[in-house]
mmCIF file of C-alpha atoms in Angstrom:
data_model
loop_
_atom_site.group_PDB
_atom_site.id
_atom_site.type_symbol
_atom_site.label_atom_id
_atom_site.label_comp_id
_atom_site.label_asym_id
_atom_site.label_seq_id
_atom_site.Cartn_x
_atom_site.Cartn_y
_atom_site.Cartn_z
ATOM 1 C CA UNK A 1 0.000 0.000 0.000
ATOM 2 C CA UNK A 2 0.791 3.341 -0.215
ATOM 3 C CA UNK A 3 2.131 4.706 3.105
ATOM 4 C CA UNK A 4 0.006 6.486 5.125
ATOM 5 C CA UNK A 5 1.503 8.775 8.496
ATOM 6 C CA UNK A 6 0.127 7.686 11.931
ATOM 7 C CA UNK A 7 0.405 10.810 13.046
ATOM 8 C CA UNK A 8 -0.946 14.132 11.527
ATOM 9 C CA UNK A 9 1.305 16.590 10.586
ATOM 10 C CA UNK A 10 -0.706 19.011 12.566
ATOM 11 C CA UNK A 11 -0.409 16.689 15.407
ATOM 12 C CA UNK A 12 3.397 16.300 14.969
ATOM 13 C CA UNK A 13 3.544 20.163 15.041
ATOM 14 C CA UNK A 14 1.635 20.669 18.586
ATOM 15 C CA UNK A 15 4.282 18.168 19.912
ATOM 16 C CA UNK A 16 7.138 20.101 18.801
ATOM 17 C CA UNK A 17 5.466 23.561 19.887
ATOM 18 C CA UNK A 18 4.820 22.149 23.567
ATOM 19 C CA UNK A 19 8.684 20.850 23.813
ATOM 20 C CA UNK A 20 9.881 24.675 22.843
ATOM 21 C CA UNK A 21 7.683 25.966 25.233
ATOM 22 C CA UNK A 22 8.792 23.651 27.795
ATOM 23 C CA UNK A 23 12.645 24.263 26.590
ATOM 24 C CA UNK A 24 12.920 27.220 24.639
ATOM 25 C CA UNK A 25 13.734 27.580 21.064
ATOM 26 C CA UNK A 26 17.319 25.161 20.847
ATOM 27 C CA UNK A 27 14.201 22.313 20.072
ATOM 28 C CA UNK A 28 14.778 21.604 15.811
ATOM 29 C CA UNK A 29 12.109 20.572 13.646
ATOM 30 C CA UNK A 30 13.018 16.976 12.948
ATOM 31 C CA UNK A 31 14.310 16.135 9.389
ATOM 32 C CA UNK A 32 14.225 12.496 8.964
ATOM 33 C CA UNK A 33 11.884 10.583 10.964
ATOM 34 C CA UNK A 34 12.729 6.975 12.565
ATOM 35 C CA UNK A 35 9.728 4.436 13.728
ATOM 36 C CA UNK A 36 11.352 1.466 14.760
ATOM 37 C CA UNK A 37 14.035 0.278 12.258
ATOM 38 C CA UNK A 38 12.600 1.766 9.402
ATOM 39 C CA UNK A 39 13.761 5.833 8.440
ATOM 40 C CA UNK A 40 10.706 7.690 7.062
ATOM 41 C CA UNK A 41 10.570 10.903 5.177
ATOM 42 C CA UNK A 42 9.865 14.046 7.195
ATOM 43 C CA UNK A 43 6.608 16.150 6.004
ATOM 44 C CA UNK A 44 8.774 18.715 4.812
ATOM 45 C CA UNK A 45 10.409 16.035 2.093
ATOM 46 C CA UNK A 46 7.059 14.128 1.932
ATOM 47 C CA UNK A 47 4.895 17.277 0.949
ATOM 48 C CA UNK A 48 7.836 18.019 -1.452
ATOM 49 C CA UNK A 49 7.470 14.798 -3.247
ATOM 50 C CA UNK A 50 3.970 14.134 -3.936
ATOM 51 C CA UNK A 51 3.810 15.894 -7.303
ATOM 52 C CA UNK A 52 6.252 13.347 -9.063
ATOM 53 C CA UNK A 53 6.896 10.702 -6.831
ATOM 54 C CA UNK A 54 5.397 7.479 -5.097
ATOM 55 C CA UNK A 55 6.082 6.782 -1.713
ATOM 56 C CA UNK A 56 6.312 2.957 -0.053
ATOM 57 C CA UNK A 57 7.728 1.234 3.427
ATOM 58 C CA UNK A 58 9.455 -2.190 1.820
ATOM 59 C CA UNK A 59 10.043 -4.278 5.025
ATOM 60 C CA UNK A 60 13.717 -5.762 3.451
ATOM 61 C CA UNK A 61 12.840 -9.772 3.036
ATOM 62 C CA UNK A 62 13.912 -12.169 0.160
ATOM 63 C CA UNK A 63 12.001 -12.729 -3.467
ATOM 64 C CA UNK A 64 11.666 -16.821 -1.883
ATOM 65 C CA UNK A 65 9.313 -15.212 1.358
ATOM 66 C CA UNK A 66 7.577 -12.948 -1.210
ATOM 67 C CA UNK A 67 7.093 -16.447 -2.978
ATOM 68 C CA UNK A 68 6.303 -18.132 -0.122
ATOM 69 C CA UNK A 69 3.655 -15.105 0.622
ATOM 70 C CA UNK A 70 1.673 -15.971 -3.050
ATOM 71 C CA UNK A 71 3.446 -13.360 -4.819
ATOM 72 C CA UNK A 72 4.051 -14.594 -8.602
ATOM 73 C CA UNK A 73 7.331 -13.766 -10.501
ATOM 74 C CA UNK A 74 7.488 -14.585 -14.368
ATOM 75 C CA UNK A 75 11.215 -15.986 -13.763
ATOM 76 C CA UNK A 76 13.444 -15.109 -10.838
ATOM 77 C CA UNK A 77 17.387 -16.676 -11.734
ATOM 78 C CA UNK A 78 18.267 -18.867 -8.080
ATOM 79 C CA UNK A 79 21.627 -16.647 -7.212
ATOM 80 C CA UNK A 80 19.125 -13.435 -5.890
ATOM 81 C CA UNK A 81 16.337 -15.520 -4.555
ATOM 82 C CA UNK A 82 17.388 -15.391 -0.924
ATOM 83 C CA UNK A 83 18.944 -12.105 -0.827
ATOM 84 C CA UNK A 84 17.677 -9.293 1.269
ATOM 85 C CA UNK A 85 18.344 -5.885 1.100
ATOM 86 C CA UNK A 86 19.830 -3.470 4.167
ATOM 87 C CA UNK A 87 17.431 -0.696 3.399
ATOM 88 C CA UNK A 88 15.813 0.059 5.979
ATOM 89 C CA UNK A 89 13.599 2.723 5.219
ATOM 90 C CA UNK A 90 10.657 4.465 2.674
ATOM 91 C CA UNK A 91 11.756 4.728 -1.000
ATOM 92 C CA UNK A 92 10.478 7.158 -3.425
ATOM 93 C CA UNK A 93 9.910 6.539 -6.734
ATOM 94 C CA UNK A 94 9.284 8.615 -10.109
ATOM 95 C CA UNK A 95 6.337 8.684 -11.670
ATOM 96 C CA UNK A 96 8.124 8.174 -14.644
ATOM 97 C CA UNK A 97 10.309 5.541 -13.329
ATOM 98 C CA UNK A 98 12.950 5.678 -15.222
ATOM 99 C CA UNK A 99 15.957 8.545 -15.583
ATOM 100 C CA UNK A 100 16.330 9.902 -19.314
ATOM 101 C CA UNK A 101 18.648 8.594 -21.613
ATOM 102 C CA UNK A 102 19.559 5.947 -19.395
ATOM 103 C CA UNK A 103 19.110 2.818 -21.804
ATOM 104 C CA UNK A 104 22.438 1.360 -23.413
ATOM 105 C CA UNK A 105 24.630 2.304 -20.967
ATOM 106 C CA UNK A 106 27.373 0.275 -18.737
ATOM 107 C CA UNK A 107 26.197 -0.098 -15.221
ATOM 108 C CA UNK A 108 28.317 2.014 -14.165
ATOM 109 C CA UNK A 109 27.812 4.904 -15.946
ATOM 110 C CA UNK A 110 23.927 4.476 -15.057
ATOM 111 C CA UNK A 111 25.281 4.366 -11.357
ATOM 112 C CA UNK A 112 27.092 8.027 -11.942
ATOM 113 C CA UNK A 113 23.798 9.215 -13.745
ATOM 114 C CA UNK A 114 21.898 8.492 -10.255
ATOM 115 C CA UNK A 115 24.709 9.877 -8.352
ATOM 116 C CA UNK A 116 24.474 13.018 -10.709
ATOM 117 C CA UNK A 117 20.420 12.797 -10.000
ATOM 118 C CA UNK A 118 20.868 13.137 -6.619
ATOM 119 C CA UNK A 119 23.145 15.594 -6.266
ATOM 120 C CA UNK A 120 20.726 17.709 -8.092
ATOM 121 C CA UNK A 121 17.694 16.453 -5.914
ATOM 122 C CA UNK A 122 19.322 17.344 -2.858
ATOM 123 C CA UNK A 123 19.626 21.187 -4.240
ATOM 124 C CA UNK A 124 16.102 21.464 -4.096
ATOM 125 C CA UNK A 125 15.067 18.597 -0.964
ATOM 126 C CA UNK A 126 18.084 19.098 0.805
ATOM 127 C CA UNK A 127 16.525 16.388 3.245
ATOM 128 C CA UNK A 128 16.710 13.135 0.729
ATOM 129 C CA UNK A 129 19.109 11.265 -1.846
ATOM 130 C CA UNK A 130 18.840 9.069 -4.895
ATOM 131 C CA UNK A 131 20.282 5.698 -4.365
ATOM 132 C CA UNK A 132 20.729 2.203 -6.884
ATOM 133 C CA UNK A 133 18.466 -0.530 -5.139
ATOM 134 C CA UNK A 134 20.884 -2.917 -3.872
ATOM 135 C CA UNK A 135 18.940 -5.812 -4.191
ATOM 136 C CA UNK A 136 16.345 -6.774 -6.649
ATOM 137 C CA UNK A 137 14.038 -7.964 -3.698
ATOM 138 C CA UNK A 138 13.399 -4.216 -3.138
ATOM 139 C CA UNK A 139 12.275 -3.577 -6.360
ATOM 140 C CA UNK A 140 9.837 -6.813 -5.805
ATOM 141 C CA UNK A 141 8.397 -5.501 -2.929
ATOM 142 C CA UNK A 142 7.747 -2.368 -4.708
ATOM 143 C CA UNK A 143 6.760 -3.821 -7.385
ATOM 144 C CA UNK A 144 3.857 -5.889 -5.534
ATOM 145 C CA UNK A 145 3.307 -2.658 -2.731
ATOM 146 C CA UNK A 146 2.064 -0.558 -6.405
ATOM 147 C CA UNK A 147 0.106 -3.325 -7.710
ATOM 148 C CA UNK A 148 -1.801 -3.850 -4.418
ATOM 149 C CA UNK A 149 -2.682 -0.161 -4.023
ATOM 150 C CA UNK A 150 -2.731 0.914 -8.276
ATOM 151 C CA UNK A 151 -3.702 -2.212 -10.600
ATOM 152 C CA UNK A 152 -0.495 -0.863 -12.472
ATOM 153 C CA UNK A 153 1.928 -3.119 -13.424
ATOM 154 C CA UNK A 154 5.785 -1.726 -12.804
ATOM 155 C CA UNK A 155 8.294 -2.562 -16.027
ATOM 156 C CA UNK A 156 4.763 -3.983 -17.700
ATOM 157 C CA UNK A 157 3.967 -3.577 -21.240
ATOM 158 C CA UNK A 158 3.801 -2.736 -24.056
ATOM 159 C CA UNK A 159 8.016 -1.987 -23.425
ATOM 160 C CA UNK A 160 8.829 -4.345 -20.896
ATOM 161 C CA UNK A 161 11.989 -2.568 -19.532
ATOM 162 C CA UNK A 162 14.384 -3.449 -16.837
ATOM 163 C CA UNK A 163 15.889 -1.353 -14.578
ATOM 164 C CA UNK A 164 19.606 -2.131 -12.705
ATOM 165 C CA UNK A 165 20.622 -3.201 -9.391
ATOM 166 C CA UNK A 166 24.036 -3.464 -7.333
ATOM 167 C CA UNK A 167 23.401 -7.035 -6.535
ATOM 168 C CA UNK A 168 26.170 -9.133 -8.073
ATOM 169 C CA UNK A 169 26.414 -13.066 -8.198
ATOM 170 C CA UNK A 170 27.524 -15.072 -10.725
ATOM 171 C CA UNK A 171 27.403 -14.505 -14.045
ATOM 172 C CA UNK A 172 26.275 -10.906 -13.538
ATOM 173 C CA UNK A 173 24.623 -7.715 -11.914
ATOM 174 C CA UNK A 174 20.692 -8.042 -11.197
ATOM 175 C CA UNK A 175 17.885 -6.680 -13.513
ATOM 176 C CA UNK A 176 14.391 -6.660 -12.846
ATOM 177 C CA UNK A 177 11.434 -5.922 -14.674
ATOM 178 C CA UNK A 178 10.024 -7.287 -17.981
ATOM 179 C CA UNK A 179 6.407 -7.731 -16.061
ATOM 180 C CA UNK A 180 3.209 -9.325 -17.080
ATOM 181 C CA UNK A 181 -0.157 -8.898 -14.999
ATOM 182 C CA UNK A 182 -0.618 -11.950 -14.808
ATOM 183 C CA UNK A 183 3.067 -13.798 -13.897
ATOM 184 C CA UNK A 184 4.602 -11.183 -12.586
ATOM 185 C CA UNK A 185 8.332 -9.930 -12.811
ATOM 186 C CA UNK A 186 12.053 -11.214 -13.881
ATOM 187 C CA UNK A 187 14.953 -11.088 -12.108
ATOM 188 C CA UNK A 188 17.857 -11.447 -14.521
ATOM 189 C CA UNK A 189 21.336 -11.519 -14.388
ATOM 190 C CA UNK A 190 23.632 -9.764 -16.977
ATOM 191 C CA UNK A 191 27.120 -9.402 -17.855
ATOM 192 C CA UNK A 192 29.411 -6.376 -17.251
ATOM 193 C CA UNK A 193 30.595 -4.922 -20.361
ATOM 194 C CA UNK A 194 27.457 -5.205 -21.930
ATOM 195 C CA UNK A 195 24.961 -2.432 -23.178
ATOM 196 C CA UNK A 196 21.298 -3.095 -23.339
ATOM 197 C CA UNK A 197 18.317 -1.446 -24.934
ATOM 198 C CA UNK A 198 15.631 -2.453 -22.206
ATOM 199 C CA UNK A 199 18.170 -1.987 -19.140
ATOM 200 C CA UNK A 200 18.042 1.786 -17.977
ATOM 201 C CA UNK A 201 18.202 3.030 -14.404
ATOM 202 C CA UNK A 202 15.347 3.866 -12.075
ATOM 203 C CA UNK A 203 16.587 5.468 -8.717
ATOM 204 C CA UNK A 204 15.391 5.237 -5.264
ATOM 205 C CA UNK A 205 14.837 8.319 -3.372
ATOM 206 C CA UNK A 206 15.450 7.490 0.231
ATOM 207 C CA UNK A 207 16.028 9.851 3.438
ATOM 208 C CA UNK A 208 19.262 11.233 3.419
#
């Protein structure tokens, strides 16, 4: 689902208010929230986001409990089935998902386009950054977290598109996408070195 806050903004800003009249004015807005393990956005970088961006709470397991959970994936390859991410927070995501003219590049020149991204990002929400996933099980959560609360099918057709990940095992780095409605997702590997027409970049925005 889409995240929802707990508490109100309004609500959030009463408790600040009665902690600066209790201690003065040394009492800072908070920038990056923390509920349990997980780092949220603040309002401030919420608010900011909600023209272009999606906002979920991935809770870092494997594609094999996502499987285990009824989730379908179209093909998953066995080296990133048990691999969990240490993410622990909210990710944003563009609307438009992927970052222009990032198709047929190396990996790691779609890795300095996000770093690029977010150094530009942070210029205008000082309070966030644009990451690679790490792991493709990030992207599956995501991918299943928009389909429960849109009907829209991430990396669907008519394109079928892939986006990058840091993972590495194997033969390769980590690609998912390539969805159908119906099966779900891949999770590929692919050599470094090579250039591919369907493999851009989508980043991550995540609390700085």
């Amino acid at each position: 689902m889409v995240v929802q806050w707990i508490e109100s903004d309004q609500e959030r800003a009463d408790i600040i208010a009665s902690k600066r009249e209790g201690r003065g004015s040394d009492v800072p807005s908070p920038s990056v929230e923390v509920r349990g393990d997980t780092k949220r956005f603040s309002p401030e970088d919420r608010k900011a986001l909600e023209k272009g961006y999606l906002v979920y709470a991935p809770r870092g397991v494997s594609i094999k409990t996502l499987r285990g959970e009824g989730r379908r994936f179209w093909y998953v390859n066995s080296m990133f089935e048990d691999l969990t991410s240490t993410l622990k927070s909210e990710v944003a995501i563009m609307k438009g998902l992927f970052l222009p003219k990032s198709f047929n590049k190396l990996p790691e020149q779609q890795i300095d386009m996000v770093e690029k991204f977010s150094r530009r990002l942070k210029k205008k929400i000082p309070g966030v950054q644009a990451i690679v996933a790490d792991e493709p099980s990030v992207w599956a959560e995501i991918y299943h977290l928009h389909f429960d609360a849109t009907g829209d099918v991430l990396f669907g057709p008519p394109d079928f598109l892939y986006t990058i990940t840091r993972a590495y095992a194997g033969s390769g780095f980590a690609r998912f996408g390539r969805a159908g409605a119906d099966s779900g997702p891949h999770v590929h590997a692919w050599s470094p070195g090579y250039r591919y027409h369907d493999v851009g970049v989508v980043p991550l925005v995540v609390p700085a």
